[in-house]
Amino acid sequence: MSNKSSHVPVTDSICLTKLNYRKCTYLWAIENYSFHDKRKLVLKSLPFSAHDDKFKWRVHLNPVYYTSSYYYVALYLYPSEECSDFTEHSPIMGTLKFAIVDAENKEKHPQTIEFTLTSGTSNTCAGFPQFILTSTLFTAANKLLLEDKLSIFCEISYVKETDIVYISSEPFSNSLEREPACLDDIEMLFMNKEFSDVTLSVKKKSFPAHKSILVARCPVFKAMLSHDMKEKQSDCIELQDINLPVFKEMLRYIYTGTVQNLKCLAPELLAAADKYDIRNLKAICEKELYEKLSQDTAVNTLMLADMYHAKKLKNQALLYIKIHSYTSNILSQEVRKTMVESFPHLLLEIIDTFGKQGPM
């Protein structure tokens, strides 16, 4: 397999459709069958199911009269009326196989049919109205009855409506709010000392700013400048948790609604936008990181999104990992070790996502 990094195509959103395919086999033995055949009774098996499915099935056996000289055994598969909510799971699509197990434990007279069962219609069962002639069944040379016991083998492969799982994420565009038109008019104030009334200090460097703009555009700055905090008293805000390039782009965004060097600074800007609660900037960074998702970046992006509460990006990364789970390197031993040591809860979320039965 090629080691080339595969980037996800840039789309508005992603959807993964998963069909939870189920397979079930069942053996139904009917003793004293000749007694039953003389009375032409309809027999029903006990309910049965696939080992991982609560949905139940029954097999119906019905001797059918066609002409004065021919009787057939009819076999049908029904959803079990006692144990299954057929309406909830309809439609059910699959393949059904019936066969007779002879005295030598071999399958005889197998027949297979594809079916779609739909609640509230005439298609509520699948099977064969002329599965086998009664005369064929009772011919001793055929060895289909052992000590008057008829053994019917049933195999079902199926998908229920409720087994079709759609895992998708809301488009990033839904998270982006329209920037106020007035930002075009105040761009001239960016990094301008004129009329500034507060100083932002980063790494011992000072930057002029305007309280009204900071308060209007950033909830964290608003809290600093609205309450009796030292920043309000000194007209100076010292930022110790951000580096200069990231700070300048965050401030640029506050004043202009635009960002430069986003491709290089998206991870750090995501962290800053989360800390200072600048939601639209955070959404822009999430979109940038989503568009760069690849087999090489997916796990790191997942960890980054988890650290900075970027829910939409986290969902996209989980979905990408699931779609590309067949690759050997996306969840390599080294990656698993890192996650076990630093992000054990994320490893559990990845495992949980592989079995998820609903939208993320």
Short mmCIF file of C-alpha atoms in Angstrom, two decimals:
data_model
loop_
_atom_site.label_atom_id
_atom_site.label_comp_id
_atom_site.label_asym_id
_atom_site.label_seq_id
_atom_site.Cartn_x
_atom_site.Cartn_y
_atom_site.Cartn_z
CA MET A 1 0.00 0.00 0.00
CA SER A 2 1.29 3.47 -0.88
CA ASN A 3 2.54 5.64 1.98
CA LYS A 4 1.45 8.79 0.21
CA SER A 5 -0.69 11.06 2.36
CA SER A 6 -4.29 11.12 1.18
CA HIS A 7 -6.17 14.36 1.79
CA VAL A 8 -9.92 14.37 2.21
CA PRO A 9 -11.65 16.15 -0.72
CA VAL A 10 -12.77 19.64 0.28
CA THR A 11 -16.54 19.43 0.59
CA ASP A 12 -19.22 21.25 2.57
CA SER A 13 -19.85 18.18 4.72
CA ILE A 14 -19.17 14.45 5.00
CA CYS A 15 -21.58 11.54 5.41
CA LEU A 16 -20.73 7.91 6.00
CA THR A 17 -23.44 5.31 5.41
CA LYS A 18 -22.94 1.98 7.14
CA LEU A 19 -25.06 -1.12 6.55
CA ASN A 20 -24.89 -3.43 9.56
CA TYR A 21 -25.07 -6.73 7.69
CA ARG A 22 -26.34 -9.66 9.76
CA LYS A 23 -26.27 -13.38 9.10
CA CYS A 24 -28.26 -16.09 10.86
CA THR A 25 -28.48 -19.89 10.47
CA TYR A 26 -31.12 -22.10 12.00
CA LEU A 27 -31.91 -25.84 12.01
CA TRP A 28 -35.50 -26.92 12.60
CA ALA A 29 -36.11 -30.67 13.21
CA ILE A 30 -39.68 -31.99 13.08
CA GLU A 31 -40.18 -35.48 14.53
CA ASN A 32 -43.07 -37.82 13.54
CA TYR A 33 -43.40 -35.85 10.35
CA SER A 34 -45.66 -38.36 8.57
CA PHE A 35 -48.27 -37.90 11.32
CA HIS A 36 -48.22 -34.17 10.67
CA ASP A 37 -48.35 -34.62 6.89
CA LYS A 38 -51.53 -36.70 7.04
CA ARG A 39 -53.33 -33.90 8.87
CA LYS A 40 -51.98 -31.13 6.64
CA LEU A 41 -51.21 -28.84 9.57
CA VAL A 42 -49.39 -25.53 9.39
CA LEU A 43 -46.39 -25.65 11.71
CA LYS A 44 -44.38 -22.75 13.10
CA SER A 45 -40.87 -22.95 14.47
CA LEU A 46 -39.85 -21.29 17.70
CA PRO A 47 -38.56 -17.71 17.34
CA PHE A 48 -34.85 -17.38 16.56
CA SER A 49 -32.41 -14.57 15.81
CA ALA A 50 -28.86 -13.70 14.86
CA HIS A 51 -26.56 -13.73 17.89
CA ASP A 52 -26.20 -9.92 17.90
CA ASP A 53 -29.80 -9.02 17.06
CA LYS A 54 -32.92 -8.81 19.21
CA PHE A 55 -35.11 -9.09 16.11
CA LYS A 56 -36.78 -12.53 15.91
CA TRP A 57 -37.78 -14.75 13.00
CA ARG A 58 -40.01 -17.83 12.52
CA VAL A 59 -40.17 -20.49 9.83
CA HIS A 60 -43.64 -21.62 8.71
CA LEU A 61 -44.17 -25.03 7.09
CA ASN A 62 -47.38 -25.54 5.16
CA PRO A 63 -48.42 -28.63 3.13
CA VAL A 64 -50.00 -27.21 -0.04
CA TYR A 65 -52.48 -29.00 -2.31
CA TYR A 66 -52.10 -28.14 -5.99
CA THR A 67 -53.74 -30.93 -8.05
CA SER A 68 -55.45 -34.20 -7.32
CA SER A 69 -52.11 -35.97 -7.44
CA TYR A 70 -49.53 -33.43 -6.17
CA TYR A 71 -48.84 -32.00 -2.74
CA TYR A 72 -45.99 -29.65 -2.01
CA VAL A 73 -44.29 -28.55 1.16
CA ALA A 74 -44.28 -24.75 1.34
CA LEU A 75 -41.66 -22.98 3.47
CA TYR A 76 -41.85 -19.32 4.49
CA LEU A 77 -39.83 -16.96 6.67
CA TYR A 78 -41.81 -14.48 8.81
CA PRO A 79 -40.84 -11.84 11.34
CA SER A 80 -41.89 -13.33 14.67
CA GLU A 81 -45.13 -11.66 15.69
CA GLU A 82 -44.50 -12.34 19.40
CA CYS A 83 -40.95 -10.99 19.70
CA SER A 84 -40.35 -8.44 16.94
CA ASP A 85 -41.45 -4.89 16.25
CA PHE A 86 -41.70 -5.35 12.50
CA THR A 87 -43.02 -1.81 11.90
CA GLU A 88 -40.00 -0.22 13.57
CA HIS A 89 -37.47 -2.18 11.48
CA SER A 90 -39.31 -2.23 8.12
CA PRO A 91 -38.21 -2.58 5.40
CA ILE A 92 -35.93 -5.59 5.81
CA MET A 93 -33.82 -6.61 2.80
CA GLY A 94 -31.80 -9.77 2.38
CA THR A 95 -31.26 -13.25 1.02
CA LEU A 96 -32.99 -16.41 2.25
CA LYS A 97 -31.91 -20.01 1.76
CA PHE A 98 -33.81 -23.18 2.69
CA ALA A 99 -32.53 -26.74 2.38
CA ILE A 100 -33.38 -30.25 3.65
CA VAL A 101 -30.71 -31.93 5.78
CA ASP A 102 -30.69 -35.62 4.84
CA ALA A 103 -29.77 -38.74 6.82
CA GLU A 104 -26.10 -38.19 5.95
CA ASN A 105 -26.19 -34.63 7.27
CA LYS A 106 -25.94 -33.14 3.79
CA GLU A 107 -27.93 -30.25 2.38
CA LYS A 108 -30.43 -31.36 -0.25
CA HIS A 109 -32.75 -29.40 -2.54
CA PRO A 110 -31.39 -25.96 -1.58
CA GLN A 111 -33.29 -22.94 -2.82
CA THR A 112 -32.32 -19.29 -2.46
CA ILE A 113 -34.31 -16.09 -2.90
CA GLU A 114 -33.72 -12.37 -2.40
CA PHE A 115 -36.41 -10.59 -0.43
CA THR A 116 -37.69 -7.25 0.81
CA LEU A 117 -40.19 -7.34 3.66
CA THR A 118 -42.28 -4.22 4.24
CA SER A 119 -44.70 -3.68 7.09
CA GLY A 120 -48.27 -2.84 6.14
CA THR A 121 -48.06 -4.44 2.68
CA SER A 122 -48.51 -7.91 1.22
CA ASN A 123 -44.71 -8.39 1.37
CA THR A 124 -44.53 -9.54 4.98
CA CYS A 125 -42.92 -12.91 4.37
CA ALA A 126 -40.46 -14.60 2.01
CA GLY A 127 -40.23 -18.19 0.89
CA PHE A 128 -41.20 -20.95 -1.52
CA PRO A 129 -44.84 -22.05 -2.07
CA GLN A 130 -43.58 -25.16 -3.91
CA PHE A 131 -40.38 -25.94 -2.04
CA ILE A 132 -40.47 -29.72 -2.47
CA LEU A 133 -42.95 -32.37 -3.58
CA THR A 134 -44.32 -34.42 -0.70
CA SER A 135 -43.73 -37.57 -2.76
CA THR A 136 -40.04 -36.64 -3.13
CA LEU A 137 -39.81 -36.12 0.60
CA PHE A 138 -41.21 -39.56 1.43
CA THR A 139 -39.25 -41.51 -1.17
CA ALA A 140 -36.99 -43.70 0.95
CA ALA A 141 -34.19 -43.72 -1.62
CA ASN A 142 -33.81 -39.96 -1.21
CA LYS A 143 -32.95 -40.36 2.51
CA LEU A 144 -34.60 -37.05 3.35
CA LEU A 145 -36.40 -38.40 6.42
CA LEU A 146 -34.37 -40.12 9.13
CA GLU A 147 -36.63 -42.12 11.46
CA ASP A 148 -39.54 -39.96 10.32
CA LYS A 149 -37.73 -36.71 11.24
CA LEU A 150 -37.64 -33.80 8.81
CA SER A 151 -34.71 -31.39 9.29
CA ILE A 152 -34.93 -27.97 7.65
CA PHE A 153 -31.89 -25.73 7.36
CA CYS A 154 -32.46 -21.99 7.11
CA GLU A 155 -29.86 -19.30 6.35
CA ILE A 156 -30.68 -15.57 6.33
CA SER A 157 -28.47 -12.64 5.40
CA TYR A 158 -30.23 -9.32 5.94
CA VAL A 159 -30.16 -5.62 6.71
CA LYS A 160 -32.99 -3.87 8.55
CA GLU A 161 -34.01 -0.25 8.07
CA THR A 162 -32.66 0.39 11.56
CA ASP A 163 -29.32 -1.21 10.58
CA ILE A 164 -28.66 1.54 8.02
CA VAL A 165 -26.64 4.07 9.96
CA TYR A 166 -25.83 7.56 8.74
CA ILE A 167 -22.91 9.31 10.43
CA SER A 168 -22.46 12.88 9.32
CA SER A 169 -21.34 16.29 10.43
CA GLU A 170 -22.92 19.68 10.01
CA PRO A 171 -21.17 21.83 7.38
CA PHE A 172 -18.59 24.26 8.77
CA SER A 173 -20.29 27.04 6.84
CA ASN A 174 -23.18 26.78 9.30
CA SER A 175 -20.83 27.87 12.09
CA LEU A 176 -19.57 31.02 10.40
CA GLU A 177 -21.44 34.22 11.15
CA ARG A 178 -21.44 37.15 8.77
CA GLU A 179 -18.91 39.75 9.90
CA PRO A 180 -20.32 43.25 10.52
CA ALA A 181 -19.93 45.59 7.56
CA CYS A 182 -18.62 48.27 9.91
CA LEU A 183 -15.31 46.37 10.26
CA ASP A 184 -14.29 47.79 6.89
CA ASP A 185 -14.57 51.25 8.38
CA ILE A 186 -12.56 50.55 11.54
CA GLU A 187 -9.72 48.68 9.83
CA MET A 188 -7.80 51.96 9.78
CA LEU A 189 -7.59 51.81 13.60
CA PHE A 190 -5.71 48.50 13.57
CA MET A 191 -2.25 49.04 15.13
CA ASN A 192 -2.94 52.80 15.17
CA LYS A 193 -2.04 54.81 18.27
CA GLU A 194 -4.48 57.56 17.39
CA PHE A 195 -7.49 57.55 19.72
CA SER A 196 -6.24 54.33 21.41
CA ASP A 197 -7.16 54.05 25.07
CA VAL A 198 -5.66 50.71 26.12
CA THR A 199 -2.35 48.92 25.60
CA LEU A 200 -1.92 45.23 24.94
CA SER A 201 1.42 43.86 26.11
CA VAL A 202 2.79 40.65 24.60
CA LYS A 203 6.32 39.36 25.16
CA LYS A 204 7.41 42.82 26.43
CA LYS A 205 6.09 44.50 23.28
CA SER A 206 3.22 47.00 23.41
CA PHE A 207 0.36 47.37 20.96
CA PRO A 208 -2.21 50.19 20.97
CA ALA A 209 -5.86 49.19 21.00
CA HIS A 210 -9.35 50.54 21.60
CA LYS A 211 -11.50 49.38 24.49
CA SER A 212 -14.78 49.76 22.65
CA ILE A 213 -13.62 47.48 19.81
CA LEU A 214 -12.12 44.89 22.15
CA VAL A 215 -15.27 44.84 24.27
CA ALA A 216 -17.54 44.52 21.22
CA ARG A 217 -15.52 41.76 19.54
CA CYS A 218 -14.09 39.62 22.35
CA PRO A 219 -16.03 38.36 25.41
CA VAL A 220 -12.83 37.79 27.42
CA PHE A 221 -11.58 41.34 26.85
CA LYS A 222 -15.05 42.57 27.70
CA ALA A 223 -14.90 40.77 31.04
CA MET A 224 -11.45 42.20 31.77
CA LEU A 225 -12.50 45.76 31.00
CA SER A 226 -15.98 45.66 32.49
CA HIS A 227 -15.20 44.45 36.00
CA ASP A 228 -12.93 45.68 38.74
CA MET A 229 -9.86 43.95 37.44
CA LYS A 230 -6.32 45.33 37.24
CA GLU A 231 -6.59 45.66 33.46
CA LYS A 232 -9.44 48.16 33.86
CA GLN A 233 -7.54 50.18 36.42
CA SER A 234 -4.21 50.34 34.57
CA ASP A 235 -5.46 50.58 30.99
CA CYS A 236 -2.92 47.89 30.16
CA ILE A 237 -3.64 44.24 29.42
CA GLU A 238 -0.69 41.86 29.63
CA LEU A 239 -1.08 38.63 27.67
CA GLN A 240 1.39 35.95 28.75
CA ASP A 241 -0.11 32.88 27.08
CA ILE A 242 0.20 33.75 23.41
CA ASN A 243 3.10 34.25 21.00
CA LEU A 244 3.54 37.36 18.87
CA PRO A 245 2.56 36.04 15.39
CA VAL A 246 -0.63 34.48 16.78
CA PHE A 247 -1.50 37.58 18.82
CA LYS A 248 -1.10 39.86 15.79
CA GLU A 249 -3.45 37.70 13.71
CA MET A 250 -5.98 37.48 16.53
CA LEU A 251 -5.91 41.27 16.90
CA ARG A 252 -6.13 41.67 13.13
CA TYR A 253 -9.24 39.50 13.14
CA ILE A 254 -10.80 41.51 15.98
CA TYR A 255 -10.37 44.73 13.97
CA THR A 256 -10.87 43.53 10.40
CA GLY A 257 -12.59 40.13 10.41
CA THR A 258 -9.73 38.74 8.31
CA VAL A 259 -6.72 36.51 9.03
CA GLN A 260 -3.34 36.18 7.34
CA ASN A 261 -1.02 33.15 7.48
CA LEU A 262 -3.93 30.94 8.45
CA LYS A 263 -2.37 27.85 6.87
CA CYS A 264 0.62 28.10 9.20
CA LEU A 265 -1.07 29.43 12.32
CA ALA A 266 -4.41 27.58 12.36
CA PRO A 267 -3.55 25.26 15.32
CA GLU A 268 -2.23 28.12 17.50
CA LEU A 269 -5.05 30.46 16.45
CA LEU A 270 -7.57 27.75 17.33
CA ALA A 271 -6.14 27.64 20.84
CA ALA A 272 -6.20 31.44 21.14
CA ALA A 273 -9.74 31.72 19.76
CA ASP A 274 -10.91 29.13 22.26
CA LYS A 275 -9.22 30.88 25.21
CA TYR A 276 -10.50 34.33 24.27
CA ASP A 277 -13.91 33.01 23.17
CA ILE A 278 -13.77 34.46 19.65
CA ARG A 279 -16.20 31.97 18.15
CA ASN A 280 -16.12 32.94 14.49
CA LEU A 281 -12.31 32.90 14.43
CA LYS A 282 -12.45 29.48 16.06
CA ALA A 283 -14.85 28.23 13.37
CA ILE A 284 -12.52 29.57 10.63
CA CYS A 285 -9.57 27.68 12.17
CA GLU A 286 -11.65 24.50 12.46
CA LYS A 287 -12.56 24.73 8.77
CA GLU A 288 -8.91 25.24 7.79
CA LEU A 289 -7.79 22.21 9.82
CA TYR A 290 -10.65 20.11 8.44
CA GLU A 291 -9.60 20.89 4.87
CA LYS A 292 -6.06 19.69 5.71
CA LEU A 293 -7.25 16.37 7.17
CA SER A 294 -5.17 13.46 5.89
CA GLN A 295 -3.99 10.08 7.09
CA ASP A 296 -0.96 11.87 8.54
CA THR A 297 -2.89 14.63 10.33
CA ALA A 298 -6.17 13.02 11.38
CA VAL A 299 -5.13 11.77 14.84
CA ASN A 300 -3.21 14.95 15.75
CA THR A 301 -6.17 17.03 14.58
CA LEU A 302 -8.47 14.92 16.74
CA MET A 303 -6.29 15.55 19.81
CA LEU A 304 -6.09 19.27 19.03
CA ALA A 305 -9.86 19.52 18.60
CA ASP A 306 -10.40 17.72 21.89
CA MET A 307 -8.02 20.04 23.79
CA TYR A 308 -9.71 23.18 22.53
CA HIS A 309 -13.33 22.04 22.60
CA ALA A 310 -13.74 22.19 18.81
CA LYS A 311 -16.67 19.80 18.63
CA LYS A 312 -17.34 20.00 14.91
CA LEU A 313 -13.69 19.47 14.00
CA LYS A 314 -13.49 16.59 16.45
CA ASN A 315 -16.51 14.91 14.84
CA GLN A 316 -14.98 15.32 11.37
CA ALA A 317 -11.66 13.86 12.53
CA LEU A 318 -13.41 10.88 14.14
CA LEU A 319 -15.40 10.32 10.97
CA TYR A 320 -12.26 10.58 8.80
CA ILE A 321 -10.48 8.01 10.98
CA LYS A 322 -13.47 5.70 10.65
CA ILE A 323 -13.66 6.06 6.86
CA HIS A 324 -9.90 5.42 6.52
CA SER A 325 -9.66 2.79 9.23
CA TYR A 326 -8.36 0.23 6.69
CA THR A 327 -5.00 1.99 6.47
CA SER A 328 -2.14 0.59 8.52
CA ASN A 329 -0.60 3.87 9.63
CA ILE A 330 -3.59 5.97 10.68
CA LEU A 331 -3.82 4.07 13.97
CA SER A 332 -0.34 2.61 14.14
CA GLN A 333 1.13 1.15 17.31
CA GLU A 334 3.07 4.37 17.89
CA VAL A 335 -0.08 6.47 17.57
CA ARG A 336 -2.01 4.16 19.88
CA LYS A 337 0.77 4.38 22.49
CA THR A 338 0.71 8.19 22.38
CA MET A 339 -3.05 8.23 22.80
CA VAL A 340 -3.01 5.71 25.64
CA GLU A 341 -0.47 7.85 27.49
CA SER A 342 -1.93 11.30 26.84
CA PHE A 343 -5.48 10.93 25.48
CA PRO A 344 -6.90 7.57 26.64
CA HIS A 345 -10.47 8.87 26.48
CA LEU A 346 -10.01 9.68 22.77
CA LEU A 347 -8.92 6.13 22.00
CA LEU A 348 -12.14 4.94 23.62
CA GLU A 349 -14.12 7.45 21.56
CA ILE A 350 -12.53 6.15 18.36
CA ILE A 351 -13.50 2.59 19.30
CA ASP A 352 -16.99 3.76 20.23
CA THR A 353 -17.40 5.61 16.92
CA PHE A 354 -16.69 2.35 15.01
CA GLY A 355 -19.88 0.92 16.52
CA LYS A 356 -21.95 4.08 16.53
CA GLN A 357 -25.61 3.60 15.64
CA GLY A 358 -26.68 7.17 14.95
CA PRO A 359 -25.65 10.60 13.79
CA MET A 360 -22.70 12.20 15.44
#
